């Protein structure tokens, strides 16, 4: 799927697509936020989940951003 097509999906459609077709890479936690990193079609996507409300509130491609916050959580088995 092209990034422009992905961007036009609703947040629910994006979440379903990521959970069905994405490859989980890592997760970072910050206060009540869980930010999960997935790989889809050779691109990285962040899924932002707020544990207090129990909802996903943001899904974003990582374009021109670094994935440094996730590096400390990556193990050798995640690097496929």
PDB file of N, CA and C in Angstrom, residues 11 27-36 46-59:
ATOM      1  N   UNK A  11      -8.401   5.903  11.398  1.00  0.00           N
ATOM      2  CA  UNK A  11      -7.482   5.341  12.395  1.00  0.00           C
ATOM      3  C   UNK A  11      -7.825   3.870  12.679  1.00  0.00           C
ATOM      4  N   UNK A  27       8.560  -1.763  21.238  1.00  0.00           N
ATOM      5  CA  UNK A  27       7.633  -0.869  21.912  1.00  0.00           C
ATOM      6  C   UNK A  27       8.400  -0.006  22.895  1.00  0.00           C
ATOM      7  N   UNK A  28       7.957   1.212  23.030  1.00  0.00           N
ATOM      8  CA  UNK A  28       8.528   2.146  23.986  1.00  0.00           C
ATOM      9  C   UNK A  28       7.382   2.681  24.835  1.00  0.00           C
ATOM     10  N   UNK A  29       7.640   2.884  26.122  1.00  0.00           N
ATOM     11  CA  UNK A  29       6.610   3.405  27.012  1.00  0.00           C
ATOM     12  C   UNK A  29       7.035   4.752  27.551  1.00  0.00           C
ATOM     13  N   UNK A  30       6.068   5.636  27.685  1.00  0.00           N
ATOM     14  CA  UNK A  30       6.302   6.975  28.194  1.00  0.00           C
ATOM     15  C   UNK A  30       5.066   7.387  28.970  1.00  0.00           C
ATOM     16  N   UNK A  31       5.171   7.423  30.299  1.00  0.00           N
ATOM     17  CA  UNK A  31       4.027   7.666  31.177  1.00  0.00           C
ATOM     18  C   UNK A  31       2.909   6.685  30.829  1.00  0.00           C
ATOM     19  N   UNK A  32       1.730   7.155  30.469  1.00  0.00           N
ATOM     20  CA  UNK A  32       0.630   6.247  30.148  1.00  0.00           C
ATOM     21  C   UNK A  32       0.520   5.957  28.650  1.00  0.00           C
ATOM     22  N   UNK A  33       1.576   6.244  27.912  1.00  0.00           N
ATOM     23  CA  UNK A  33       1.579   5.982  26.474  1.00  0.00           C
ATOM     24  C   UNK A  33       2.420   4.758  26.150  1.00  0.00           C
ATOM     25  N   UNK A  34       1.921   3.962  25.245  1.00  0.00           N
ATOM     26  CA  UNK A  34       2.692   2.872  24.669  1.00  0.00           C
ATOM     27  C   UNK A  34       2.810   3.170  23.183  1.00  0.00           C
ATOM     28  N   UNK A  35       4.026   3.263  22.707  1.00  0.00           N
ATOM     29  CA  UNK A  35       4.261   3.557  21.298  1.00  0.00           C
ATOM     30  C   UNK A  35       4.916   2.327  20.692  1.00  0.00           C
ATOM     31  N   UNK A  36       4.172   1.655  19.836  1.00  0.00           N
ATOM     32  CA  UNK A  36       4.659   0.424  19.218  1.00  0.00           C
ATOM     33  C   UNK A  36       5.151   0.709  17.807  1.00  0.00           C
ATOM     34  N   UNK A  46       4.380   3.944  13.486  1.00  0.00           N
ATOM     35  CA  UNK A  46       4.181   4.022  14.935  1.00  0.00           C
ATOM     36  C   UNK A  46       2.691   3.928  15.247  1.00  0.00           C
ATOM     37  N   UNK A  47       2.374   3.162  16.273  1.00  0.00           N
ATOM     38  CA  UNK A  47       1.012   3.052  16.756  1.00  0.00           C
ATOM     39  C   UNK A  47       1.017   3.554  18.204  1.00  0.00           C
ATOM     40  N   UNK A  48       0.304   4.637  18.469  1.00  0.00           N
ATOM     41  CA  UNK A  48       0.277   5.284  19.781  1.00  0.00           C
ATOM     42  C   UNK A  48      -0.972   4.841  20.529  1.00  0.00           C
ATOM     43  N   UNK A  49      -0.779   4.233  21.690  1.00  0.00           N
ATOM     44  CA  UNK A  49      -1.870   3.711  22.505  1.00  0.00           C
ATOM     45  C   UNK A  49      -1.838   4.368  23.878  1.00  0.00           C
ATOM     46  N   UNK A  50      -2.982   4.879  24.303  1.00  0.00           N
ATOM     47  CA  UNK A  50      -3.094   5.507  25.616  1.00  0.00           C
ATOM     48  C   UNK A  50      -3.756   4.511  26.561  1.00  0.00           C
ATOM     49  N   UNK A  51      -2.995   4.035  27.558  1.00  0.00           N
ATOM     50  CA  UNK A  51      -3.500   2.977  28.426  1.00  0.00           C
ATOM     51  C   UNK A  51      -4.633   3.440  29.337  1.00  0.00           C
ATOM     52  N   UNK A  52      -4.653   4.700  29.745  1.00  0.00           N
ATOM     53  CA  UNK A  52      -5.728   5.179  30.619  1.00  0.00           C
ATOM     54  C   UNK A  52      -7.091   5.113  29.935  1.00  0.00           C
ATOM     55  N   UNK A  53      -7.145   5.531  28.681  1.00  0.00           N
ATOM     56  CA  UNK A  53      -8.419   5.523  27.959  1.00  0.00           C
ATOM     57  C   UNK A  53      -8.642   4.208  27.204  1.00  0.00           C
ATOM     58  N   UNK A  54      -7.564   3.431  27.031  1.00  0.00           N
ATOM     59  CA  UNK A  54      -7.670   2.168  26.311  1.00  0.00           C
ATOM     60  C   UNK A  54      -7.919   2.338  24.829  1.00  0.00           C
ATOM     61  N   UNK A  55      -7.342   3.393  24.252  1.00  0.00           N
ATOM     62  CA  UNK A  55      -7.594   3.637  22.822  1.00  0.00           C
ATOM     63  C   UNK A  55      -6.317   3.993  22.080  1.00  0.00           C
ATOM     64  N   UNK A  56      -6.327   3.676  20.818  1.00  0.00           N
ATOM     65  CA  UNK A  56      -5.263   4.107  19.909  1.00  0.00           C
ATOM     66  C   UNK A  56      -5.654   5.492  19.432  1.00  0.00           C
ATOM     67  N   UNK A  57      -4.753   6.451  19.607  1.00  0.00           N
ATOM     68  CA  UNK A  57      -5.130   7.810  19.223  1.00  0.00           C
ATOM     69  C   UNK A  57      -4.275   8.378  18.100  1.00  0.00           C
ATOM     70  N   UNK A  58      -3.225   7.668  17.712  1.00  0.00           N
ATOM     71  CA  UNK A  58      -2.391   8.190  16.625  1.00  0.00           C
ATOM     72  C   UNK A  58      -1.676   7.024  15.953  1.00  0.00           C
ATOM     73  N   UNK A  59      -1.641   7.069  14.637  1.00  0.00           N
ATOM     74  CA  UNK A  59      -0.870   6.117  13.844  1.00  0.00           C
ATOM     75  C   UNK A  59      -0.161   6.921  12.776  1.00  0.00           C
TER      76      UNK A  59
END
